Structure formats: C-alpha cells, structure tokens
Coordinates of C-alpha atoms and ligand atoms in Angstrom, one line a residue:
X1 CA 115.0 72.6 101.5
X2 CA 116.0 68.9 101.1
X3 CA 119.8 68.6 100.4
X4 CA 120.5 67.4 96.7
X5 CA 123.2 67.3 94.0
X6 CA 123.3 69.4 90.9
X7 CA 125.5 67.3 88.5
X8 CA 126.6 69.2 85.2
X9 CA 127.4 67.2 82.5
X10 CA 129.8 69.3 80.5
X11 CA 131.1 71.7 83.0
X12 CA 133.7 72.9 80.7
X13 CA 131.5 73.9 77.8
X14 CA 130.6 77.2 76.7
X15 CA 127.2 77.0 78.1
X16 CA 128.7 76.3 81.3
X17 CA 131.2 79.0 81.3
X18 CA 128.8 81.8 80.0
X19 CA 125.7 80.8 81.7
X20 CA 125.7 78.3 84.2
X21 CA 128.6 79.2 86.3
X22 CA 127.8 82.9 86.6
X23 CA 124.2 81.7 87.4
X24 CA 125.4 79.5 90.4
X25 CA 127.8 82.4 91.4
X26 CA 124.9 84.9 91.4
X27 CA 122.6 82.4 93.5
X28 CA 125.3 81.8 96.1
X29 CA 125.5 85.7 96.4
X30 CA 121.9 85.9 96.8
X31 CA 121.7 83.2 99.5
X32 CA 119.7 81.1 96.9
X33 CA 121.7 77.8 97.0
X34 CA 119.9 75.4 99.5
X35 CA 122.3 74.8 102.5
X36 CA 122.6 71.0 101.7
X37 CA 123.1 71.4 97.9
X38 CA 126.2 69.9 96.6
X39 CA 127.4 70.9 92.7
X40 CA 128.9 68.3 90.6
X41 CA 130.9 69.2 87.6
X42 CA 131.9 66.7 85.1
X43 CA 134.1 66.7 81.8
X44 CA 137.0 64.6 80.2
X45 CA 139.8 66.8 81.4
X46 CA 141.6 65.6 84.6
X47 CA 141.4 68.0 87.3
X48 CA 142.1 68.0 91.0
X49 CA 139.7 69.5 93.2
X50 CA 141.8 72.5 93.5
X51 CA 142.5 72.8 90.0
X52 CA 138.5 72.7 89.5
X53 CA 138.0 75.6 91.9
X54 CA 140.7 77.6 90.0
X55 CA 138.6 76.8 86.9
X56 CA 135.4 78.1 88.4
X57 CA 137.3 81.1 89.5
X58 CA 139.0 81.9 86.1
X59 CA 135.5 81.4 84.4
X60 CA 133.9 83.9 86.7
X61 CA 136.6 86.5 86.1
X62 CA 136.7 86.2 82.5
X63 CA 134.9 88.9 80.6
X64 CA 131.6 88.0 80.2
X65 CA 128.6 90.5 78.7
X66 CA 126.1 88.4 80.4
X67 CA 127.8 88.5 83.9
X68 CA 129.4 92.1 84.4
X69 CA 129.9 92.6 88.2
X70 CA 132.5 91.8 91.0
X71 CA 133.3 88.6 92.2
X72 CA 133.6 88.9 96.1
X73 CA 136.1 86.6 97.5
X74 CA 133.6 85.5 100.3
X75 CA 130.7 84.5 97.9
X76 CA 133.1 82.4 95.9
X77 CA 134.4 80.7 98.9
X78 CA 130.9 79.8 99.9
X79 CA 130.5 78.5 96.4
X80 CA 133.6 76.7 96.5
X81 CA 132.5 74.7 99.6
X82 CA 129.7 72.9 97.3
X83 CA 131.9 72.0 94.4
X84 CA 133.1 68.8 93.3
X85 CA 134.7 67.4 89.9
X86 CA 134.4 63.8 88.5
X87 CA 136.2 63.4 85.2
X88 CA 135.3 61.0 82.4
X89 CA 134.0 60.3 78.8
X90 CA 130.5 60.7 78.9
X91 CA 130.0 57.9 76.3
X92 CA 132.1 55.4 78.7
X93 CA 130.2 53.3 81.3
X94 CA 133.2 53.3 83.7
X95 CA 132.6 56.9 84.1
X96 CA 129.0 56.4 85.4
X97 CA 130.3 53.8 87.8
X98 CA 132.7 56.3 89.0
X99 CA 130.2 58.8 89.3
X100 CA 127.8 56.5 91.3
X101 CA 130.6 56.0 93.8
X102 CA 131.4 59.1 94.0
X103 CA 127.6 60.5 95.0
X104 CA 127.6 57.2 97.5
X105 CA 130.9 58.5 99.2
X106 CA 129.3 61.9 99.4
X107 CA 126.3 60.7 100.9
X108 CA 128.4 58.6 103.3
X109 CA 130.1 61.8 104.4
X110 CA 126.9 63.8 105.1
X111 CA 126.3 65.2 101.7
X112 CA 123.2 63.3 100.9
X113 CA 122.8 62.9 96.9
X114 CA 119.6 60.9 96.7
X115 CA 117.9 64.1 95.4
X116 CA 119.5 64.9 91.9
X117 CA 119.3 67.3 89.1
X118 CA 121.3 66.2 86.0
X119 CA 122.2 69.4 83.6
X120 CA 122.9 68.6 80.3
X121 CA 125.4 71.2 78.9
X122 CA 126.9 68.8 76.3
X123 CA 126.4 67.9 72.9
X124 CA 123.3 66.1 71.6
X125 CA 125.2 63.3 70.3
X126 CA 125.7 62.0 73.5
X127 CA 122.4 62.2 74.9
X128 CA 121.5 58.6 74.2
X129 CA 124.8 57.1 75.9
X130 CA 124.1 59.4 78.8
X131 CA 120.5 58.3 79.5
X132 CA 121.4 54.7 78.8
X133 CA 124.1 54.9 81.3
X134 CA 122.2 56.7 83.8
X135 CA 119.8 54.1 83.7
X136 CA 122.2 51.1 83.7
X137 CA 123.5 52.4 87.2
X138 CA 120.2 53.4 88.6
X139 CA 121.2 57.0 88.8
X140 CA 117.9 58.0 87.4
X141 CA 115.9 55.7 90.1
X142 CA 113.6 57.9 92.3
X143 CA 113.5 55.6 95.5
X144 CA 114.3 58.0 98.4
X145 CA 114.4 61.3 96.5
X146 CA 113.6 63.0 93.1
X147 CA 115.6 63.0 89.9
X148 CA 115.3 65.6 87.6
X149 CA 116.7 66.4 84.0
X150 CA 117.4 69.8 82.7
X151 CA 118.2 69.9 78.9
X152 CA 118.4 73.0 76.4
X153 CA 117.8 73.7 72.9
X154 CA 118.1 72.1 70.3
X155 CA 115.6 70.0 71.2
X156 CA 115.8 68.2 67.7
X157 CA 116.4 70.1 64.5
X158 CA 113.0 69.6 63.1
X159 CA 109.4 67.9 64.1
X160 CA 110.6 64.4 63.5
X161 CA 113.9 64.6 65.4
X162 CA 112.3 66.3 68.0
X163 CA 109.8 63.6 68.4
X164 CA 112.4 61.0 68.4
X165 CA 114.5 62.9 71.2
X166 CA 111.4 63.6 73.3
X167 CA 110.3 59.9 73.1
X168 CA 113.9 58.9 74.1
X169 CA 113.7 61.2 77.1
X170 CA 110.5 59.6 78.2
X171 CA 111.9 56.2 77.9
X172 CA 114.1 57.3 80.9
X173 CA 112.4 59.8 82.8
X174 CA 108.7 61.2 83.2
X175 CA 107.7 64.3 81.8
X176 CA 107.4 66.0 85.5
X177 CA 111.1 65.3 85.7
X178 CA 112.0 66.6 82.5
X179 CA 112.9 70.7 82.5
X180 CA 113.2 71.6 78.8
X181 CA 114.9 75.0 79.1
X182 CA 114.2 78.0 76.8
X183 CA 116.0 80.9 78.6
X184 CA 113.5 83.4 77.3
X185 CA 111.0 81.8 79.6
X186 CA 113.0 83.0 82.4
X187 CA 113.4 86.6 81.4
X188 CA 111.7 88.9 84.0
X189 CA 110.6 91.0 81.0
X190 CA 108.6 88.1 79.5
X191 CA 107.1 87.0 82.8
X192 CA 105.9 90.5 83.6
X193 CA 103.9 90.3 80.4
X194 CA 101.7 87.8 82.0
X195 CA 101.5 89.8 85.3
X196 CA 100.6 93.2 83.3
X197 CA 97.8 91.4 81.2
X198 CA 96.5 89.4 83.8
X199 CA 97.1 91.2 86.8
X200 CA 95.4 94.2 85.6
X201 CA 91.7 94.5 84.2
X202 CA 92.2 97.4 81.9
X203 CA 94.4 96.0 79.1
X204 CA 93.4 92.7 78.6
X205 CA 89.7 93.4 77.1
X206 CA 91.7 95.2 74.1
X207 CA 94.0 92.3 73.3
X208 CA 91.8 90.6 70.2
X209 CA 91.0 91.2 66.8
X210 CA 88.3 94.1 67.4
X211 CA 91.1 96.4 68.4
X212 CA 94.7 95.1 67.2
X213 CA 95.5 96.0 63.6
X214 CA 98.7 93.4 63.9
X215 CA 101.5 92.5 65.9
X216 CA 105.1 92.7 65.5
X217 CA 108.1 91.0 67.0
X218 CA 111.7 92.0 66.4
X219 CA 115.1 90.1 67.7
X220 CA 117.7 92.1 66.5
X221 CA 121.4 92.0 67.4
X222 CA 124.2 94.1 66.1
X223 CA 127.2 91.6 66.5
X224 CA 127.6 88.6 64.2
X225 CA 128.0 84.9 65.0
X226 CA 131.5 85.3 66.8
X227 CA 133.2 82.0 67.3
X228 CA 130.1 80.0 67.0
X229 CA 130.2 79.2 63.4
X230 CA 130.5 75.4 63.8
X231 CA 127.3 75.6 65.6
X232 CA 125.4 78.2 63.9
X233 CA 126.0 77.4 60.2
X234 CA 124.3 73.9 60.8
X235 CA 121.6 75.8 62.6
X236 CA 120.6 79.4 61.1
X237 CA 118.6 82.1 62.6
X238 CA 115.3 80.6 62.4
X239 CA 116.0 77.5 64.2
X240 CA 118.1 79.3 66.5
X241 CA 116.2 81.8 68.0
X242 CA 112.8 81.6 65.7
X243 CA 111.7 78.4 66.8
X244 CA 112.1 78.9 70.5
X245 CA 112.4 82.1 71.8
X246 CA 110.3 84.2 69.3
X247 CA 107.6 81.8 69.4
X248 CA 107.6 81.8 73.1
X249 CA 107.4 85.7 73.1
X250 CA 104.3 85.5 70.9
X251 CA 102.6 83.0 73.2
X252 CA 103.3 85.3 76.2
X253 CA 101.7 88.3 74.3
X254 CA 98.8 86.5 73.2
X255 CA 97.8 83.3 75.2
X256 CA 94.7 83.5 77.3
X257 CA 94.5 83.9 81.0
X258 CA 95.3 80.6 82.5
X259 CA 92.5 79.3 84.9
X260 CA 95.1 79.8 87.9
X261 CA 98.9 80.4 87.9
X262 CA 99.9 76.4 87.8
X263 CA 102.4 74.8 85.9
X264 CA 99.7 72.9 83.8
X265 CA 97.3 75.9 83.2
X266 CA 100.2 78.2 82.1
X267 CA 101.4 75.6 79.7
X268 CA 98.4 74.7 78.3
X269 CA 97.6 78.2 77.3
X270 CA 101.0 78.7 75.8
X271 CA 100.6 75.3 73.8
X272 CA 97.0 76.6 72.3
X273 CA 98.7 79.4 70.9
X274 CA 101.3 77.5 69.4
X275 CA 99.2 74.8 67.8
X276 CA 96.9 77.3 66.3
X277 CA 99.9 79.1 64.5
X278 CA 99.6 79.1 60.8
X279 CA 102.6 78.9 58.7
X280 CA 102.8 80.6 55.5
X281 CA 105.7 79.2 53.6
X282 CA 105.0 81.9 50.9
X283 CA 105.4 84.8 53.4
X284 CA 109.1 84.2 54.6
X285 CA 112.2 85.7 53.5
X286 CA 115.7 84.5 54.5
X287 CA 118.7 86.8 54.6
X288 CA 122.6 86.4 55.4
X289 CA 124.9 89.3 56.1
X290 CA 127.5 90.2 54.0
X291 CA 130.9 88.7 55.2
X292 CA 129.2 85.8 56.7
X293 CA 131.0 83.4 54.6
X294 CA 134.3 84.9 55.8
X295 CA 133.3 83.8 59.4
X296 CA 135.2 81.0 61.5
X297 CA 134.0 77.5 60.9
X298 CA 131.5 78.3 58.1
X299 CA 131.1 76.6 54.9
X300 CA 132.5 78.0 51.8
X301 CA 128.9 78.3 50.0
X302 CA 126.9 78.3 53.2
X303 CA 123.1 79.1 52.6
X304 CA 122.5 79.5 56.1
X305 CA 120.3 82.3 57.2
X306 CA 121.4 84.9 59.8
X307 CA 118.1 86.7 59.3
X308 CA 114.4 85.8 58.8
X309 CA 111.1 87.7 58.5
X310 CA 107.7 86.1 58.1
X311 CA 104.2 86.6 58.5
X312 CA 101.7 84.3 60.3
X313 CA 98.3 83.9 61.6
X314 CA 96.9 82.6 65.2
X315 CA 94.0 80.6 63.9
X316 CA 91.6 81.4 66.8
X317 CA 88.4 83.4 67.4
X318 CA 90.5 85.8 69.4
X319 CA 93.2 86.8 66.9
X320 CA 91.5 85.7 63.5
X321 CA 92.8 87.7 60.5
X322 CA 95.5 89.6 62.8
X323 CA 98.7 89.4 60.8
X324 CA 101.9 88.7 63.1
X325 CA 105.1 89.9 61.7
X326 CA 108.4 88.1 63.2
X327 CA 111.9 89.0 62.3
X328 CA 115.2 88.2 63.6
X329 CA 118.8 88.5 62.8
X330 CA 122.4 89.0 63.4
X331 CA 124.8 92.2 62.6
X332 CA 121.8 94.3 62.3
X333 CA 121.3 97.8 63.0
X334 CA 120.6 97.6 66.7
X335 CA 120.6 95.2 69.3
X336 CA 117.0 95.1 70.7
X337 CA 114.0 93.0 71.6
X338 CA 110.4 93.7 71.6
X339 CA 106.9 92.8 70.7
X340 CA 104.6 95.6 69.6
X341 CA 100.8 95.5 69.3
X342 CA 99.7 98.0 66.8
X343 CA 96.1 99.1 67.5
X344 CA 93.6 99.7 64.9
X345 CA 92.6 103.3 64.3
X346 CA 88.9 103.9 65.6
X347 CA 86.5 104.8 62.9
X348 CA 85.4 107.9 64.7
X349 CA 88.7 109.6 65.9
X350 CA 87.8 113.0 66.2
X351 CA 91.3 114.5 65.0
X352 CA 91.5 112.2 61.8
X353 CA 92.4 115.6 60.0
X354 CA 95.2 116.6 62.2
X355 CA 98.9 115.8 61.7
X356 CA 99.5 112.7 63.4
X357 CA 95.8 112.2 63.8
X358 CA 95.8 109.0 61.8
X359 CA 98.9 107.5 64.0
X360 CA 97.8 104.2 65.9
X361 CA 98.3 103.5 69.3
X362 CA 101.4 101.2 70.1
X363 CA 102.0 98.9 73.1
X364 CA 105.6 97.9 73.2
X365 CA 106.9 95.1 75.5
X366 CA 110.6 96.0 75.6
X367 CA 112.3 92.9 76.4
X368 CA 115.8 94.4 76.0
X369 CA 117.6 96.8 76.6
X370 CA 115.7 99.7 78.2
X371 CA 113.4 96.9 79.6
X372 CA 110.0 98.1 80.2
X373 CA 106.3 98.3 78.8
X374 CA 105.4 101.4 76.9
X375 CA 102.0 102.8 75.6
X376 CA 102.4 105.4 72.5
X377 CA 99.4 107.6 73.0
X378 CA 98.5 111.0 71.2
X379 CA 98.1 114.1 73.3
X380 CA 97.6 117.5 72.9
X381 CA 100.5 119.6 72.3
X382 CA 100.4 122.6 74.7
X383 CA 99.4 126.0 72.9
X384 CA 96.3 127.7 71.6
X385 CA 95.9 125.5 68.8
X386 CA 94.5 121.8 68.7
X387 CA 97.3 119.9 67.6
X388 CA 98.5 116.5 68.4
X389 CA 101.7 114.8 69.3
X390 CA 102.6 111.2 69.9
X391 CA 103.6 110.8 73.9
X392 CA 104.8 108.0 75.9
X393 CA 103.2 106.3 78.9
X394 CA 106.1 104.2 80.3
X395 CA 106.8 101.6 82.8
X396 CA 110.5 101.2 82.9
X397 CA 112.2 98.5 85.0
X398 CA 115.4 100.3 85.7
X399 CA 113.3 103.3 87.1
X400 CA 111.7 101.1 89.6
X401 CA 112.0 102.9 93.1
X402 CA 112.0 99.5 95.0
X403 CA 115.0 98.8 93.1
X404 CA 114.3 95.1 92.8
X405 CA 117.1 93.0 91.2
X406 CA 116.8 91.4 87.9
X407 CA 117.5 87.5 87.9
X408 CA 119.4 86.3 85.1
X409 CA 117.1 84.0 83.4
X410 CA 119.3 80.7 84.0
X411 CA 119.6 81.8 87.8
X412 CA 115.7 81.9 87.5
X413 CA 115.1 78.7 86.1
X414 CA 118.0 76.7 88.1
X415 CA 116.1 77.9 91.0
X416 CA 112.7 76.7 89.7
X417 CA 114.0 73.4 88.9
X418 CA 115.3 73.3 92.4
X419 CA 112.0 74.1 93.5
X420 CA 110.4 71.4 91.0
X421 CA 108.3 74.3 89.5
X422 CA 108.3 73.4 85.4
X423 CA 105.8 76.5 84.8
X424 CA 108.3 78.3 82.9
X425 CA 110.0 75.2 81.1
X426 CA 108.5 73.9 77.8
X427 CA 106.8 70.4 77.8
X428 CA 107.2 67.7 74.7
X429 CA 103.9 68.8 73.1
X430 CA 105.1 72.8 73.2
X431 CA 108.4 72.1 71.2
X432 CA 106.9 69.7 69.0
X433 CA 103.9 72.2 68.0
X434 CA 106.8 75.0 67.6
X435 CA 108.8 72.6 64.9
X436 CA 105.5 71.8 63.4
X437 CA 105.1 75.6 62.5
X438 CA 108.6 76.1 61.7
X439 CA 109.3 73.2 59.3
X440 CA 107.3 74.4 56.7
X441 CA 109.0 77.8 56.8
X442 CA 112.4 76.1 56.9
X443 CA 111.7 74.1 54.0
X444 CA 110.6 77.1 52.0
X445 CA 114.0 78.5 51.9
X446 CA 115.1 78.4 48.4
X447 CA 116.5 82.1 48.3
X448 CA 118.9 83.4 50.7
X449 CA 119.3 87.3 50.3
X450 CA 122.4 89.1 51.4
X451 CA 122.3 92.1 53.4
X452 CA 124.5 94.9 54.7
X453 CA 125.8 94.7 58.3
X454 CA 124.2 97.4 60.3
X455 CA 120.8 97.5 58.2
X456 CA 117.8 96.0 59.3
X457 CA 118.0 93.1 56.8
X458 CA 117.4 92.7 53.0
X459 CA 114.9 94.7 51.4
X460 CA 112.9 91.7 50.7
X461 CA 111.8 91.8 54.4
X462 CA 110.7 95.1 53.9
X463 CA 108.6 94.5 51.0
X464 CA 106.8 91.2 53.0
X465 CA 105.3 93.7 55.2
X466 CA 104.8 96.7 52.8
X467 CA 102.7 94.5 50.6
X468 CA 100.3 94.9 53.3
X469 CA 100.4 98.4 53.5
X470 CA 102.4 98.3 56.9
X471 CA 105.9 99.0 57.9
X472 CA 108.4 97.7 60.2
X473 CA 108.7 99.7 63.2
X474 CA 111.8 101.2 64.1
X475 CA 112.7 100.3 67.7
X476 CA 112.5 103.6 69.5
X477 CA 115.9 103.6 71.9
X478 CA 114.9 106.5 73.7
X479 CA 112.1 104.4 75.2
X480 CA 113.1 103.7 79.0
X481 CA 116.5 105.3 78.4
X482 CA 117.8 106.3 81.7
Ligands
BG6_501 C1 120.6 82.0 71.9 C2 121.0 81.9 70.8 O1 119.5 81.1 72.3 O2 120.0 83.2 72.4 C3 122.0 83.2 70.5 O3 121.7 80.9 70.4 C4 121.2 84.5 70.8 O4 122.2 83.2 69.2 C5 120.6 84.4 72.0 O5 122.3 85.3 70.6 C6 119.7 85.7 72.6 O6 119.4 85.5 73.6 P1 119.3 86.8 74.8 O7 119.2 86.4 76.0 O8 120.8 87.6 74.6 O9 118.5 87.9 74.0

C-alpha cells in the first residue's frame, strides 16, 4: 500500500469526535492503517502536537455509545505516531499555504504525502472556500499520486442545492475522486442483504410482485434530538434519515442483481431503483414529539418533523403495484431499524381455515439491534391435532460461530476510500434521484401531528397504512435476542 495522508478538515467537530477518531482507533487496532499513513487533523484552535495527541486520547476515553470498548495503550501509541495537526481558518487562504508547507515538510522527512484523502468534517458553508483554496495551492493536483475527497450529508437541502453542490464538486474533482458517504452503505447488515439475495439462488425468485404483498421499512429511535437542535431543527427527520439512509435500505432490498460486483454495476442498480421511485405527496404524514419545542436550539414554533411515514411505489415491472411503507422517527417506542418483506398469502393455502392460517410469511432484514435475517413461517404445533403456529428461521450475526468482528461503518468506508473502492459510496446521480423523490414529499408538509414520546408516532401514520387494510408491523425484539 502506498503511503498517503488523510487530512481531516474539522478534527474537533462532533462528527470527528463521535465517528472518525474512534474509527481510526479501531483501524489501528485491527492493523488496517497502512504503514505509510499519516493523519493530519485541522481546526481553528491552536494546539501543540502533544496537546493534539491528548485531545485524541480524551475523545477516545469519552463515553460514546458508538464506541464502547477499552482503549489499549499500545494501539493508541501506534496511532499517535501518525498524528499531526495544522491549525487555521478554513476560509483563510493562509491556512492552505501552511498546510501545503507542512505536507512538503513531511514529505521531506520521509512521509510522502502525494497521495491524499481530504475528509470534510466541517460546515457545508465552508466547502466553496475549501475547494477554491485547495485548487489555488495545487492540493487537488494528481501529479504523482491520487487525491480523493470524502464528504458527508447533507449533500444539499433539496434537489436544486444538491445539483449546485455536485457541480461545485465537479469543478475541482472528478467523480472518481469524490466519495459521498452515507454510513448506512457501510453497515454490515445492509451489505449482507446483497449477499443473501444474490449469493443464494432460493430467495431471489420470490422477490417480486407475484409473491410480495408489500414492503415496510422502519427506522425508529427511542431517544430525542439531544443537543443537536441547531442542526436538526433546520433539517427534520425526512431529510435527516429518509432522503438518504432509508432510501438506500430500500434500494438494497429491491435492486436487481448487478452484472458483476463492481462499483459501476452495483451503483447502477441502486440508482435504477431510486429513479423508479414514485413519490405520492398525498400519502405522507409528518409528526413531532411532544416536548420537542422545549429542546435546546429549537425555534419556538418549530414545524420541524421528528417523525414521518409515507407510502410509495417502485415503478418498474418487478415491483409494479407493490406498496412500500416507510416510517422513521425520534422518541418512538423502541430503537430498531428493519426492512420487512410481507409475502402474499397463496390462493390455495391448505390450512386457511385454521387459526394463524391466514398469516403471511415475513422476511425481516434486521439492521439493528439483534442484527440478523429472519423468516417467519407457519409450522405444525406438536400434538395430535393439526394446528398452526408461527415460527422463525433465523440467521443472527451474534450467533455466528466464526465470531467475525462487526466493523463500524466508518471504519469500513474509510478503509474502502483508502483502497479506492467507491462501491458503497453514492455518486452524484444517486443523491439527486433521492432528492427528486423527497422534494415533493417535503413540499407537501402542511400539517404536523404531535405524538407522545414512547409511542409509534401519530395515529395519522396508522391511518395511512390501515386504509389499505394493512398494519404497521410491531418489530419483534425477541428476534435474534441472545
Ligand atoms: C444520522 C442522523 O445520519 O443517522 C441521526 O443524523 C440518526 O439523526 C443516525 O440518529 C442513525 O444512524 P444509526 O447508525 O445510529 O442508525
């Protein structure tokens, strides 16, 4: 592996503290940091290199629900060998001169930095200045090495702004240099959907309109917005997790088999689903949890959604007329994310007349917690009579006898970017297709329904599905419970 520098703009940001620094530690622990890798953090604050290392240590030892394991001294020391810090204002060109000099100096001291990955962990308002200066100081020039850019949501706030940002990006970088990160694509449980579907011959023939009645996707969290009011109140649930994570979940569950497992082929198939999605602005419900208006940094009369539910269709031959119901929200009854494929009840089912005889089969991709893939089937209740009972056939990650480790999505995606693999990153057209679908739903927000913390959202969300004679499926927390 060639030596290279990972340059993180905004190393003191929330994102860096919660996700990036822990992911780098995990990579160090697993030996995934290439020998010649240098990590350069940048932020406004002045810090000596010792203080910077102390900062890293403090971050790693701060309680973090996403990273709950012991910090080993020897791993931390290995990580420290790679750490550098350059301070300055990202909208000030002097900073880029300083960064360039620093990179040159490192190269002169045997740490070549011609290969570079820039990670934007900073406010989108600064992007234009960053790109302009990176260009001005030739930092994006790929003369004797590669230059890549990692960027996270929000990629715009609607289709128009996303297009603007994408064209701004393309002014300074080629598409094959841009790594748009949606951490859901790095989730083991999501990637496993592709292996489950396309690595086995027996399920795929059933994933279509002939066998499927409908699809449900739930992304529920039992906690509120915490201290993120400043960000969240401007965005709302639909744009926070609907436009990106949930649409990608749908794409993984319904895309056609790619012709090969390559970036281009996989991205193309995801894109086809996103472009085939039909928004139904009259079939969306928005909610806000009671007490939201008292949260820190929330507008007094905020109409921001902390919950949404909608119905949509995938307009292709495979899924024509199969409704997809999607919901997500904060302060709901349970933290759980899953996709459920509800199968049709066959016309000729033999045991129709028995109790449970009209229960459909469910295929659940449990993204988290109790991660796994679960098939709900009907079996015979042991005894003298013919009686049916629902039973489950489960694959549970945590029961995996090989005890593979579960990489954090950030660890996985940073490693992919180092290898130059864009398969699990979004390209410009995917992001734009997502906005093209979400904009009409977002624009249809005329009313926001209050719901109680600890519920499954407003009753209007129930009505949305019940008028189709279906019901939201209560996630079964006994699945894959160890
Ligand atoms: C983030 C959202 O992108 O995803 C958060 O901004 C949300 O509001 C989070 O809580 C959910 O991610 P995960 O991996 O915890 O399911």
